[in-house]
Each structure stands twice: as structure tokens, then as C-alpha cells.
XYZ file of C-alpha atoms in Angstrom:
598
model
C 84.927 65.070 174.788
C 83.027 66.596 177.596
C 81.090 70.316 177.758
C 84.156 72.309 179.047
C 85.794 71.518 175.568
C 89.477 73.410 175.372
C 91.068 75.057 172.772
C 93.709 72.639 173.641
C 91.911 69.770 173.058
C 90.634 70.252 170.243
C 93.990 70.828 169.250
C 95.069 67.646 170.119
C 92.409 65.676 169.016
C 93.140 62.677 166.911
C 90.532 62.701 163.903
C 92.232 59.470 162.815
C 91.217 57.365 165.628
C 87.493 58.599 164.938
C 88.065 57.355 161.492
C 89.949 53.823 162.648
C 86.683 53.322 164.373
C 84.498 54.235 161.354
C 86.861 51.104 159.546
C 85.682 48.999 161.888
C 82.085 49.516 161.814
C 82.870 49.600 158.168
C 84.070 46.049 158.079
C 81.206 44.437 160.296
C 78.531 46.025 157.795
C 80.114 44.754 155.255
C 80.559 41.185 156.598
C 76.859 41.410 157.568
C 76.119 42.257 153.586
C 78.404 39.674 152.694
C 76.457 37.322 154.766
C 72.978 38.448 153.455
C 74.245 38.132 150.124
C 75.076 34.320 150.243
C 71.855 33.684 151.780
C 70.003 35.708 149.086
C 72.277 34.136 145.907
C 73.171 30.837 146.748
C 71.224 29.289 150.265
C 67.893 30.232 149.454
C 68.380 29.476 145.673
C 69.782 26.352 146.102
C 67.072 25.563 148.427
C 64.121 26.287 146.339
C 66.268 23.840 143.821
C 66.472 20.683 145.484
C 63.891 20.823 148.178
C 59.883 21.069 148.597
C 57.645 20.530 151.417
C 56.578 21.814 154.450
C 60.334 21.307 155.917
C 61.698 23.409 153.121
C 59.413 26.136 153.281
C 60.028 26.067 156.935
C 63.484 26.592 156.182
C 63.318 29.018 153.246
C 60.999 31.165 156.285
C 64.435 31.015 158.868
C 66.897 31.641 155.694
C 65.065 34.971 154.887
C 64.512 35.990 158.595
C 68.497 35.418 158.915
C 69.197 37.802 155.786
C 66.688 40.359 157.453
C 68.625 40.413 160.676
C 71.921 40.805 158.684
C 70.296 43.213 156.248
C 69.643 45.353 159.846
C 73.488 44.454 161.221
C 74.671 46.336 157.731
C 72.524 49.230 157.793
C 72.950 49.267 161.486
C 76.944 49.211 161.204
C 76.883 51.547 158.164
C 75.438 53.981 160.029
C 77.926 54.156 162.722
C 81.128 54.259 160.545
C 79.474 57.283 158.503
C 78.264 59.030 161.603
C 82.036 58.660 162.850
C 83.563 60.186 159.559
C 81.041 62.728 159.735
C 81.895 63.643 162.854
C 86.464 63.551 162.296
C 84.868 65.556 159.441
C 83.249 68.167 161.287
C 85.750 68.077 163.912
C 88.677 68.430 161.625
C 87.019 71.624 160.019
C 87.178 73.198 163.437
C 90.935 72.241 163.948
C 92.120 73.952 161.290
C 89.977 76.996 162.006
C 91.718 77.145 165.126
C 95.041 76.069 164.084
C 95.088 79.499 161.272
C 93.720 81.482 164.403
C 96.818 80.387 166.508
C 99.438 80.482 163.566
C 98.274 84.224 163.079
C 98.415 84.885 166.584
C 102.163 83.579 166.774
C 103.173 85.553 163.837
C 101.689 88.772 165.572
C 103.359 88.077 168.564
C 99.665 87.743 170.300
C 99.842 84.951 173.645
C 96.711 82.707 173.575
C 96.263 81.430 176.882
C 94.517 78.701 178.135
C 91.395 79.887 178.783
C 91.217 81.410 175.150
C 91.629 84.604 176.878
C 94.807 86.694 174.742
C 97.133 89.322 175.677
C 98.799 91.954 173.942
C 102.108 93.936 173.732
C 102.520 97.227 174.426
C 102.639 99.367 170.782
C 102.155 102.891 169.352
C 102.665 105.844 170.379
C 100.417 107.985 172.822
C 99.167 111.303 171.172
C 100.170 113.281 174.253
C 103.226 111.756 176.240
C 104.217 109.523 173.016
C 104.762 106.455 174.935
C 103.883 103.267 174.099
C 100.341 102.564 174.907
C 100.366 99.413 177.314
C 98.874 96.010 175.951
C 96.283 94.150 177.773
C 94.360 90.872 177.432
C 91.127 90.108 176.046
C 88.346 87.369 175.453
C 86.236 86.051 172.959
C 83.341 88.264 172.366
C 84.770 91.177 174.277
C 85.561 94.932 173.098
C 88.797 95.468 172.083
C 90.197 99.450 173.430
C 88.834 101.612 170.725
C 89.371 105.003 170.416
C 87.604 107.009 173.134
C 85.041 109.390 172.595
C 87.766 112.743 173.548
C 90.037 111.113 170.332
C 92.694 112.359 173.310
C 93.881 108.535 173.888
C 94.767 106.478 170.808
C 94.339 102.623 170.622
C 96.741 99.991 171.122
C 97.172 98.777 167.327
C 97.392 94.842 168.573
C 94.359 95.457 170.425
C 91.863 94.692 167.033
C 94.198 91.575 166.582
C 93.716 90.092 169.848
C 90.311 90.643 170.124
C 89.880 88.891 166.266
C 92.163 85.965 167.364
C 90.370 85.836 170.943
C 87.076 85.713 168.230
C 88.064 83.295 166.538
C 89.431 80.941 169.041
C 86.028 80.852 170.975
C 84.252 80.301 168.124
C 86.123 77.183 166.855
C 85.863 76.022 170.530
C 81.810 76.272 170.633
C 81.569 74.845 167.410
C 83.283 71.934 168.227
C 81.347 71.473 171.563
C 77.886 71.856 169.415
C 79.045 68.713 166.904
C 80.432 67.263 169.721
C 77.252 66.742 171.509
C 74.559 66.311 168.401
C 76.785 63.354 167.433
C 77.122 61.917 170.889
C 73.026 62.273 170.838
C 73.151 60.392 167.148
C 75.586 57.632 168.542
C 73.882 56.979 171.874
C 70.632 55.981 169.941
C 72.709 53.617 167.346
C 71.941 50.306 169.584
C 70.127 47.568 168.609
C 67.712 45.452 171.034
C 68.711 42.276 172.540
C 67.529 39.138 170.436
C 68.190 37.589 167.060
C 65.207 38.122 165.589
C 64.392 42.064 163.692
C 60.910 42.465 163.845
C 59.194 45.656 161.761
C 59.193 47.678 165.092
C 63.023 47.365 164.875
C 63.198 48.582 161.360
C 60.993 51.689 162.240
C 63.657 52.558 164.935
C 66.288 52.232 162.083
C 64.570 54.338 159.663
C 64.651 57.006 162.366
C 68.268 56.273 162.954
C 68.755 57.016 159.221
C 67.215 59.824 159.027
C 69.383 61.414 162.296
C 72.458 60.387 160.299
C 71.403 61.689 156.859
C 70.691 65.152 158.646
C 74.240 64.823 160.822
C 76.305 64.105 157.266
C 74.765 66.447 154.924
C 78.167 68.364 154.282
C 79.893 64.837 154.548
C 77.644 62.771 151.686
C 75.330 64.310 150.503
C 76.145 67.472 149.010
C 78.061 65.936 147.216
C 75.403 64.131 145.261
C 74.827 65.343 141.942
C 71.254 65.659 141.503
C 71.792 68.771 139.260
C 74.421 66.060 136.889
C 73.556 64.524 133.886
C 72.686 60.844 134.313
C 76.315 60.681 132.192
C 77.916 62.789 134.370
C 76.376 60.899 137.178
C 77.415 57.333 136.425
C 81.171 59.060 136.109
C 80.621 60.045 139.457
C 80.197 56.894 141.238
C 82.295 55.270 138.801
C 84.952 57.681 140.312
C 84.417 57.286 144.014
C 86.337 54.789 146.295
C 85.333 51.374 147.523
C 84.032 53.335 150.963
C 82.568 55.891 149.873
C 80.028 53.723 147.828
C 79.799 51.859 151.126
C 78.691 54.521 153.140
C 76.578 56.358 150.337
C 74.529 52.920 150.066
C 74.514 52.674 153.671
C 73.081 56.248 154.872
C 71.570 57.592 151.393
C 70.268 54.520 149.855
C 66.908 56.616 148.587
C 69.145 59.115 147.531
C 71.380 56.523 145.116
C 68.924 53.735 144.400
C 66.680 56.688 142.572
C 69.535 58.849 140.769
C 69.455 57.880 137.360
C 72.865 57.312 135.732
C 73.914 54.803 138.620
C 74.139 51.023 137.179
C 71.205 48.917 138.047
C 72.990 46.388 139.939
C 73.477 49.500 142.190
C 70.494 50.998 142.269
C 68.979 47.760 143.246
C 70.794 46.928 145.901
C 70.361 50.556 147.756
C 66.334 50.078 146.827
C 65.656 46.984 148.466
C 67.727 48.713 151.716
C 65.668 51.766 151.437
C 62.410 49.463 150.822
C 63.102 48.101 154.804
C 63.319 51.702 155.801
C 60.487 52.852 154.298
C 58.580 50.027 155.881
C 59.999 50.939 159.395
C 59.205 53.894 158.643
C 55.331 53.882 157.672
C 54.544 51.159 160.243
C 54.946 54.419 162.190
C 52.815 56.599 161.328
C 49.407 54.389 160.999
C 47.355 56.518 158.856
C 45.048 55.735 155.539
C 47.679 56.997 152.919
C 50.815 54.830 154.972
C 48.583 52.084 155.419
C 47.748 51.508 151.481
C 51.617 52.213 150.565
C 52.769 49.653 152.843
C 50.518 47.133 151.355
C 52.112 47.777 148.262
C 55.828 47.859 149.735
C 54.958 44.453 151.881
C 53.704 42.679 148.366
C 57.304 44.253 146.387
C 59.455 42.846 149.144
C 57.177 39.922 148.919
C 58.233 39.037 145.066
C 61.507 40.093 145.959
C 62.291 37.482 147.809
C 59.875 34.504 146.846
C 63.434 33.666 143.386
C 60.929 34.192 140.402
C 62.364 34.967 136.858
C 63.119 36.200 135.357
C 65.247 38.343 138.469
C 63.897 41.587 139.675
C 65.742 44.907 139.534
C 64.549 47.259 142.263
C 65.141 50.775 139.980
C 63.029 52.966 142.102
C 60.851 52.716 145.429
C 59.716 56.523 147.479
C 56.357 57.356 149.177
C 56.266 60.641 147.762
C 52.855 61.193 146.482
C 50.913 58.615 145.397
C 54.099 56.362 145.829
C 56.874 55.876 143.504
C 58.101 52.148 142.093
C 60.162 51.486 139.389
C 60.990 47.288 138.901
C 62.588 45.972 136.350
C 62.626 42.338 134.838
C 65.760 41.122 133.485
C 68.937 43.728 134.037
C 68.242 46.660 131.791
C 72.341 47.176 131.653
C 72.949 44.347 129.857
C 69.794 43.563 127.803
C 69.775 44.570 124.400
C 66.115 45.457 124.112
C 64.603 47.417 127.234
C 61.026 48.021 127.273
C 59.716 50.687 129.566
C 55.772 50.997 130.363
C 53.703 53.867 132.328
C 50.547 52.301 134.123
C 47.986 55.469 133.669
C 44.282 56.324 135.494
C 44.306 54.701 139.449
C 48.225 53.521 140.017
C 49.238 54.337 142.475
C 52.161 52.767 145.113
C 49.442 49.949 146.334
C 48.653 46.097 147.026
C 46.857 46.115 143.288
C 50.127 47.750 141.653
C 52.272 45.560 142.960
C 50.261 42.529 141.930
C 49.143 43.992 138.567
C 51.497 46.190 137.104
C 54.545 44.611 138.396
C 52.580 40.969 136.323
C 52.562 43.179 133.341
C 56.432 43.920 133.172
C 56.700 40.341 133.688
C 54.441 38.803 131.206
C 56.347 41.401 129.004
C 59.736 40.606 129.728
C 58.844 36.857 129.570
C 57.336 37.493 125.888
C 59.889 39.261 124.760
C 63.189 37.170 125.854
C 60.922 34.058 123.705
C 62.386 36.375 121.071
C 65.193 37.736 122.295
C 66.818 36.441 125.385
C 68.871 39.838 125.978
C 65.717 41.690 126.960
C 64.545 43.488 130.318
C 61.253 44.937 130.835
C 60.081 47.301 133.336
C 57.288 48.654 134.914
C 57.808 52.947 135.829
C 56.032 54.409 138.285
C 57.647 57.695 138.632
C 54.986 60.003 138.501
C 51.399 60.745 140.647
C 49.159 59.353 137.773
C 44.929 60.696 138.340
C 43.367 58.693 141.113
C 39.894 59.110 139.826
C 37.876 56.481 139.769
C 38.960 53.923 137.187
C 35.651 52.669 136.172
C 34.056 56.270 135.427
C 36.413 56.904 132.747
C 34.992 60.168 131.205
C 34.687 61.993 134.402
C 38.258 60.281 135.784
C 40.103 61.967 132.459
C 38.154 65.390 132.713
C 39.743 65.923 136.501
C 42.744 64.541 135.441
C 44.052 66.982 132.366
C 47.579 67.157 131.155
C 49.565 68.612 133.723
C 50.531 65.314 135.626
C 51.289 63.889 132.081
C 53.639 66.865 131.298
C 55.326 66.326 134.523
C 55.473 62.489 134.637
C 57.267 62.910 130.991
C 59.547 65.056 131.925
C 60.936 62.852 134.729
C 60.290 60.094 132.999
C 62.565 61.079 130.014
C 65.274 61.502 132.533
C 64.833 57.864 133.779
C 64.967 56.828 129.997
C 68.551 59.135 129.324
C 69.494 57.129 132.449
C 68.630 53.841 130.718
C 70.992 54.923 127.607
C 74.039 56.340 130.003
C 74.166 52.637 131.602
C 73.157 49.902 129.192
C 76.267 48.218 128.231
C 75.210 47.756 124.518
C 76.778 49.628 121.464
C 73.047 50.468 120.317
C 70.548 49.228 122.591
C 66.667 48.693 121.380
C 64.457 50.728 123.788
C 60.746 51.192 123.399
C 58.283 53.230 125.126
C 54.844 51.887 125.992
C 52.260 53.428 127.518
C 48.952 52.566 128.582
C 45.561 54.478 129.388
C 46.685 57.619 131.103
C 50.224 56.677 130.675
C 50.218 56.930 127.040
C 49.350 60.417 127.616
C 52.563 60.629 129.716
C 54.537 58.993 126.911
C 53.335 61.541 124.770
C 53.954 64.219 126.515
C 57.439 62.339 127.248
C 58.008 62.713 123.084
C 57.542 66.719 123.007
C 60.212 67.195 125.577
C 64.088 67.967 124.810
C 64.130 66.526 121.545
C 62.142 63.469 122.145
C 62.342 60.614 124.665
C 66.617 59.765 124.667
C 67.368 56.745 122.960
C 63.833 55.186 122.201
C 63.372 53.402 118.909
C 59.845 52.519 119.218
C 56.287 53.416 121.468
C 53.756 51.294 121.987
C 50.111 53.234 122.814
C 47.598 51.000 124.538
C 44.139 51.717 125.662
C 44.861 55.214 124.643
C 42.609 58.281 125.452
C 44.946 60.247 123.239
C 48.545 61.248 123.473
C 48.503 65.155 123.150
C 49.624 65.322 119.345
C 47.662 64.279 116.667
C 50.236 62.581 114.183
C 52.485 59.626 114.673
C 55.393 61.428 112.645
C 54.897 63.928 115.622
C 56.108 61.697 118.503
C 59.458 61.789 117.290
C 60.694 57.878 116.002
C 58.719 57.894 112.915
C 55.186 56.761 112.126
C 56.091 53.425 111.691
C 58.027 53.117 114.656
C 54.612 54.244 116.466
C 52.027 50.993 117.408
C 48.883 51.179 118.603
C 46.607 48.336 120.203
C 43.257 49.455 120.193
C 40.486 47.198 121.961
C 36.862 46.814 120.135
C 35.139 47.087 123.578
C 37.753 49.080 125.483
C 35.539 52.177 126.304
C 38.594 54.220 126.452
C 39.608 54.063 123.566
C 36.647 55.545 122.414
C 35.895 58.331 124.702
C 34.177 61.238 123.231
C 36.349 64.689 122.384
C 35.944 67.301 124.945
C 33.987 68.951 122.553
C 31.668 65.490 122.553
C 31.244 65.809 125.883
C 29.627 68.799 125.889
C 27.336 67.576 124.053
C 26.688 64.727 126.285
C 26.262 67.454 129.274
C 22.291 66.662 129.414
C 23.104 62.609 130.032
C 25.927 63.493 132.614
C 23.222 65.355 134.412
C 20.885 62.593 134.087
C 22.903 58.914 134.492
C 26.586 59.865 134.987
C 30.132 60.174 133.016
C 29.252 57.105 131.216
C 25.648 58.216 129.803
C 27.782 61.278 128.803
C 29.988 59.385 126.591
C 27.628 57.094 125.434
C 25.454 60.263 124.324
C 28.542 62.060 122.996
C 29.791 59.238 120.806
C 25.971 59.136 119.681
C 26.108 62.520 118.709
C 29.101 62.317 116.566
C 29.703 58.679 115.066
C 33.196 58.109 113.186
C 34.821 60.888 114.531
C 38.422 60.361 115.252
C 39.098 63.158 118.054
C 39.213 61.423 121.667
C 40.007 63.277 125.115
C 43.781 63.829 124.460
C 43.594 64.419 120.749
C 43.412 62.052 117.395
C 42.553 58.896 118.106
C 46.050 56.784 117.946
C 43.955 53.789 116.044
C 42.305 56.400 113.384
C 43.694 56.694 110.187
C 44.326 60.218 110.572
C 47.113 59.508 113.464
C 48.671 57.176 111.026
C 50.382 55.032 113.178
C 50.497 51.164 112.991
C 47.701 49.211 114.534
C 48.272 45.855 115.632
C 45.960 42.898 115.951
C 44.156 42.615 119.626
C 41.457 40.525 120.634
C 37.666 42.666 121.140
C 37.514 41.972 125.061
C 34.446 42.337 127.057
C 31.712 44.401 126.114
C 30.766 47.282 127.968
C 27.218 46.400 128.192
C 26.046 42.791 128.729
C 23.637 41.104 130.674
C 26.195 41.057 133.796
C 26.313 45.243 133.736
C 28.721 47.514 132.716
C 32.319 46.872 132.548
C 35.633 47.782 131.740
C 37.977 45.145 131.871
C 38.515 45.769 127.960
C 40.724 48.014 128.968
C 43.223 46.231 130.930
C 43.843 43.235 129.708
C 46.360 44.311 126.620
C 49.508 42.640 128.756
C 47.957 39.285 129.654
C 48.945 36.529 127.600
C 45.882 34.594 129.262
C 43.224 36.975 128.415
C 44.403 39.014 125.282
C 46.935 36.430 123.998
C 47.651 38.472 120.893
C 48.177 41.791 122.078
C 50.482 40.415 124.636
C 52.502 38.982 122.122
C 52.248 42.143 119.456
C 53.547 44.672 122.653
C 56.694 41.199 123.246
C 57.337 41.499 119.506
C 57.787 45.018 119.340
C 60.196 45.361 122.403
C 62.173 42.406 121.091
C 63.064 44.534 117.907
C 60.847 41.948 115.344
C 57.860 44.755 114.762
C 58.036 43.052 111.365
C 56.567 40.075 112.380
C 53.282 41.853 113.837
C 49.774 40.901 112.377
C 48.495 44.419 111.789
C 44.567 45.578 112.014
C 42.726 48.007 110.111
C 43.092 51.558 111.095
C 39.710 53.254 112.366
């Protein structure tokens, strides 16, 4: 279509043929995910089987570069075919704007001419001969004969008319020029460079190629997206959309889809890891500090992604908003029985150390609990910007943090967990809750939102600082539903009320946060308040408090440390509390070896 667009031609235009073409493209993406899919499933899987060696690893290297460069051809391809339906979209809008100006200027008995220009009968009466008043011809955006300022002459009634067809004519016509040439801009950068191989520069051209097509089909895809749904309501909507339109919704909005809770995993996962390529391409491009530590963390994610550990990986959630967003899941949480769900706390972020510690936590999890239950996922949820204060300064990290990015994480993070309920398969799934440092704070803020967390029959606190309330009973799944692991030597566990820590102002002045808490617990010994609230150990919380080992101590002859506090999911380094937080997501709490409250 060319810059002197017609009325008649966009008349005439064939919306069909733009959408033939969008099949097309439609059919090579999908061969091109059909191809990355075999190599992902059954090459590389059978590879890592039955070979080793230098030779095999070479091989496993050319396998994954080949899924890569179809992973590109489908995103590539998907892009075109919606770009094309968003245009016969657009385009078809226009027709039938035109097509009811043109009807109601053939009923009138109005003559649209070429040129959009239209002409009038003769009509009425004049007020002082009473003849007809002669008709004329007008254009689009012109003034139609109004009444003179005498009121001697009246107007032609089918003057208004033409001028309102003439109106609407043009504007149907300049509309359709204006898509016209935005998506002819969109298409002409759709091109690939010559080669075979996809190198990161290439996927930073397709995340911009993305994001020209997500902004071109916003009336075509993605209003339609109900972010406002239920997760319920959700999963009935994909469940009710065609074979294509999934296609192209996975193809152009994949960090719209892979992050709405209510879609099934499988789903999710499959739009994440496309949107984690994207995201890539898309920070390589911008080369500052905060792009730079997120793609660390995306790099090591796609890393384990791809290197066929178990048990399998479910991509839930991936977004550089923030601190970085993450959400990976061992074992599929649709068809597992028990589903764990833990918040990391104080310094996660979306980073190298995340992805190599967190994401090991969910692991040694869901490897604990499927010893007891092999229908069990478990998953690590970063969904919210935890406090980026310094980890090892833990009394001045939790006094900038406060509650408000607990109170937010929980309420998103109750609306992942409603999502977990709308698509797990089970009659009557087993869900638990676990937090950890900051996290648990998140949990319990999770707990006084909307009735409690949806569907969650038990919480696990870890390293706790305190969870907002001061009673088990008052995190809504009963106080014996509520476990606690509670280092010796975990300094956090311990941290001094706020009120303590006023009282420690005079050794914050003089060595720091940690002089502070070491003269605030001083100052009060035994008492059961900590930062958040009642200590979730202390008898007064009343919840159940399971065996763990001691851990380091904070002062020895090496310095100060910490690592008390972190080693609760490592079945190397806290053996039993690894296997306490496995027994408790497997549904067999009753098998716990239980410690004295404080």
C-alpha cells in the first residue's frame, strides 16, 4: 500500500491474504519450536545418557547452539505472523468504518467520488423564492453551507450529511495510511543476519523487535490479557483460546504469560525460558552496573537450564523489574502432590549468588522431600524487591528494611500461591509456606492478607527475625501446622527488639550494628521480642520447633560470622534441618525430632 492510499483501496483490500501470510510465518515458528524441542527432550538427553568425553561435550556445545538458533527462527517467525494479524486487524477496523460511511451515503442519496470529495442534491426550500436550494460537493475537513449570518439564505439540508460522510471517509483513509506505514517500519526491521550461528548481539536486536511488535498489537493481544482475572478465571482463559492464539501470545507476550498466575506451568515455562533470551538481548544493551549483575544471574538460570539436572526445572517467573524477579521450580508443581514454596529474605536479589544459592536450596528441598514423597515440587519465589542491606550487618540491614516490602512481597506472593491451587491437578494438594530471614517476614505478612495464604497447610519459619504477629494460631493453619528452625549461633534469630536496640544506641555509636545487638541482648537476657515481633522459637509464639544443628559461632578465633544463618537448606552443612524443612513439605511433620522451645 503506498502514501496516496484510496478510499478505494482500502475498500478492496484483502485482509485475508495478510492473514494467509501470518499462517505461514505461523507454521515455520512452529517447525522451528518443534525442532528446538527434540533437541532439548530427546538429542541432548540421550546424549548426556550414553556418551562422555571431550567429543560429547563438544557435541552437547553444537546441540544447544542449534536449539538457540531455532529458539531465534520461532520467536523470529512468531513475530511476523502476529505483526501481520495485527495489522488485517487494524486494517479491517478501518474497512468497516468506511464501508458504514459509504452505506449511509448511498442510503442518503450522497455520491462519494474518488477523491473522497462528495456531492449533494439539490433540497429545501429557499426562504425567499422557495426553490430548491442547489447541492454542491464537499471534502473531508471542509465547512459544510451553514446558515449565513443575514438568516436570509437557508442551508441545503444534505449539506451536514455530506460534509459528515466526506468526514468520515478521510478519516478512515488517514488512518489506514498511519497503520499502514508503522507496520511497514515494524516489518522492514523483522530480518535476521546472514549466518547460522545467533550470537547475544542477535538476541538484543530481537528483544527490540519484540518490543516494536508488543507496542504495534496492543489492541490485537494484549488487552485482552486478564491481569485484573482471578488466577481461576485466568487458567479458563487460556484454556479457552485457540491453538494460534496461544501461539502468538507465547510468541510476542511471553513476559506477559510466563508471569500470569493461573496459566499451567508447563506453559509458563516454556514462555519464561523465551522471555529469559530476550531479556538477555536485551540487557547486553544497555551495559550499566544494575544490567550487568542481573545478567549474571540470567546467564547462570539459562545455565542450569540447559546443563539436564533433576530433578527438571520449571521456569515460573523471570523480569528485571527491581531488584530482579525469578521464580524456578523443581519438579512440576501441577502435578505434585506436595508443593513447597520458599522466600529468600535480606540481600536476594536477581544475581550470580541467587542463582547459585537459592535456586540449590529449592533443589536440595525438592530432592529431600520426593525421598518421601515422589509427587513433590519445590520452588524457590523471588517475586518481590527483598532489603539489599548489607547481609552481614544484620541489625542495621533490618532497621532500613521495615515492613513495607514484606507487606507488598505477601501480597503478590499470595497471588502466586492462589495460582498454585487454580492449576495443581490434585483433589487436595499439600502446600507449605517457608520462609527464611527476611522472607519469613514476607510469609507473615503473606498470612494476614485475604484470609490467609490460599491453600497452604503448613509454614516453615527459618532464621526468623520475626514474622509481624506474635502467635502461631495467628498465621492462619494452626499452631501446629506452624515450624520453626531456630539456629543456636544464627545471630538473627536473636536480634534484639527495637526497643533493645535503643538501648544498644551507645555501642552502635561506638563499634557498629553488631556491638548494638550484642549490647541490647546484654541488656535484656531471655526476652522473647525480636525485630519483627515474638520470637517464632519462644514459647510464647507457640509454634513447633524442630531439631537443627548450632552452626558457627558468631565469635571465634577466625572473626565474626554469620553463616549460622544460611545454612538451614543444606543437607551437607545442617543435615537435620534440611531434612526437618523435606519432612514437613512431604506431608510427614509427624516424623520431625522436635527441640525445646526458647
Amino acid at each position: 500500500m503506498s502514501s496516496t492510499l484510496t478510499w478505494a483501496q482500502l475498500r478492496d483490500l484483502k485482509c485475508a491474504e495478510l492473514e494467509g501470510a501470518a499462517d505461514g510465518w505461523g507454521r515455520a515458528s512452529n517447525l522451528a519450536d518443534a525442532g528446538r524441542d527434540h533437541i532439548d527432550k530427546q538429542l541432548l538427553n540421550a546424549l548426556r545418557g550414553t556418551q562422555q568425553g571431550e567429543a560429547a561435550d563438544a557435541a552437547v556445545g553444537r546441540l544447544r547452539q542449534l536449539g538457540r538458533n531455532f529458539q531465534y527462527v520461532y520467536t523470529e517467525c512468531g513475530l511476523l505472523r502476529t505483526a501481520l494479524n495485527s495489522l488485517a486487524h487494524e486494517m479491517r477496523a478501518q474497512q468497516r468504518a468506511l464501508r458504514e460511511a459509504l452505506d449511509d451515503a448511498d442510503a442518503l442519496k450522497l455520491t462519494v467520488h474518488a477523491d473522497g470529495s462528495v456531492t449533494y442534491p439539490e433540497a429545501g426550500e429557499g426562504l425567499i423564492d422557495g426553490k430548491p436550494l442547489p447541492g454542491g460537493t464537499l471534502t473531508g475537513g471542509g465547512v459544510p453551507g451553514l446558515l449565513p449570518a443575514s438568516g436570509l439564505v437557508a442551508p441545503n439540508p444534505n449539506a451536514a450529511n455530506a460534509q459528515d460522510i466526506a468526514d468520515r471517509v478521510q478519516k478512515a483513509v488517514r488512518t489506514a495510511a498511519e497503520i499502514d506505514w508503522r507496520y511497514t517500519r515494524i516489518l522492514r526491521k523483522l530480518k535476521a543476519e546472514d549466518g547460522l550461528k545467533v550470537p547475544d548481539a542477535t538476541w538484543t536486536d530481537a528483544a527490540a523487535d519484540a518490543a516494536a511488535v508488543r507496542g504495534a498489537a496492543r489492541g490485537y493481544l494484549k488487552d485482552a490479557i486478564p491481569h485484573d482475572a482471578s488466577p481461576a478465571e485466568r487458567k479458563a482463559w487460556w484454556a479457552g483460546l485457540t491453538q494460534e492464539q496461544r501461539e502468538e501470545y507465547l510468541a510476542v507476550y511471553p513476559d506477559q504469560i510466563g508471569n500470569l498466575d493461573g496459566i499451567p506451568a508447563v506453559v509458563r515455562d516454556a514462555a519464561n525460558r523465551d522471555n529469559l533470551q530476550l531479556l538477555i538481548g536485551k540487557l547486553e544493551g544497555q551495559g550499566d552496573e544494575k544490567a550487568e549483575t542481573q545478567l549474571a544471574g540470567l546467564r547462570e538460570i539459562d545455565r542450569q537450564l540447559n546443563d539436564g539436572r533433576k530433578p527438571p526445572m520449571y521456569l515460573l517467573g523471570i523480569g528485571d523489574e527491581g531488584n530482579g524477579r525469578a521464580i524456578v521450580s523443581y519438579g512440576n508443581p501441577d502435578t505434585a502432590r506436595n508443593v513447597s514454596a520458599y522466600v529468600p529474605g535480606l540481600g536476594t536479589s536477581l544475581d550470580e549468588e541467587f542463582a547459585k544459592s537459592d535456586l540449590k536450596r529449592a533443589r536440595d528441598t525438592a530432592i529431600g522431600t520426593q525421598r518421601h514423597d515422589s509427587s513433590s515440587a519445590a520452588i524457590v519465589w523471588l517475586g518481590y524487591d527483598a532489603p539489599q542491606a548489607p547481609v552481614d550487618d544484620p541489625l542495621g540491614s533490618f532497621a532500613v528494611a521495615g515492613d513495607e516490602r514484606a507487606e507488598k512481597g505477601g501480597t503478590v506472593y499470595n497471588g502466586f500461591m492462589r495460582g498454585l491451587v487454580a492449576t495443581n491437578e490434585n483433589e487436595n494438594p499439600h502446600l507449605t509456606a517457608i520462609g527464611h530471614s527476611y522472607g519469613s517476614r514476607t510469609v507473615g505478612a503473606a498470612t494476614q492478607q485475604g484470609g490467609g495464604i490460599p491453600g497452604v497447610d503448613d509454614i516453615v519459619l527459618v532464621g526468623s527475625p520475626g514474622v509481624g504477629v506474635d502467635r502461631a494460631e495467628d498465621l492462619g493453619v494452626g499452631k501446629d501446622h506452624v515450624f520453626v528452625g531456630a539456629a543456636e549461633h544464627d545471630v538473627v534469630t536473636k536480634l534484639p527488639s527495637k526497643q533493645q536496640a535503643a538501648v544498644g544506641a551507645m555501642g552502635l555509636a561506638v563499634g557498629g550494628p553488631t556491638v548494638a545487638y550484642l549490647a541490647g541482648d546484654i541488656a535484656d537476657q531471655g526476652d522473647d521480642d525480636l525485630w519483627f515481633g515474638k520470637d517464632p522459637a519462644s514459647k510464647a509464639f507457640g509454634a513447633r520447633r524442630f531439631h537443627v544443628d548450632e552452626g558457627p559461632q558468631l565469635v571465634s578465633g577466625d572473626g565474626l560470622s554469620i553463616d549460622a544463618h544460611s545454612q538451614y537448606f543444606d543437607p551437607e552443612r545442617n543435615a537435620v534441618s534440611a531434612d526437618s524443612i523435606a519432612l514437613v513439605a512431604a506431608g510427614q511433620s509427624r516424623e520431625l525430632k522436635m527441640e525445646e522451645l526458647r
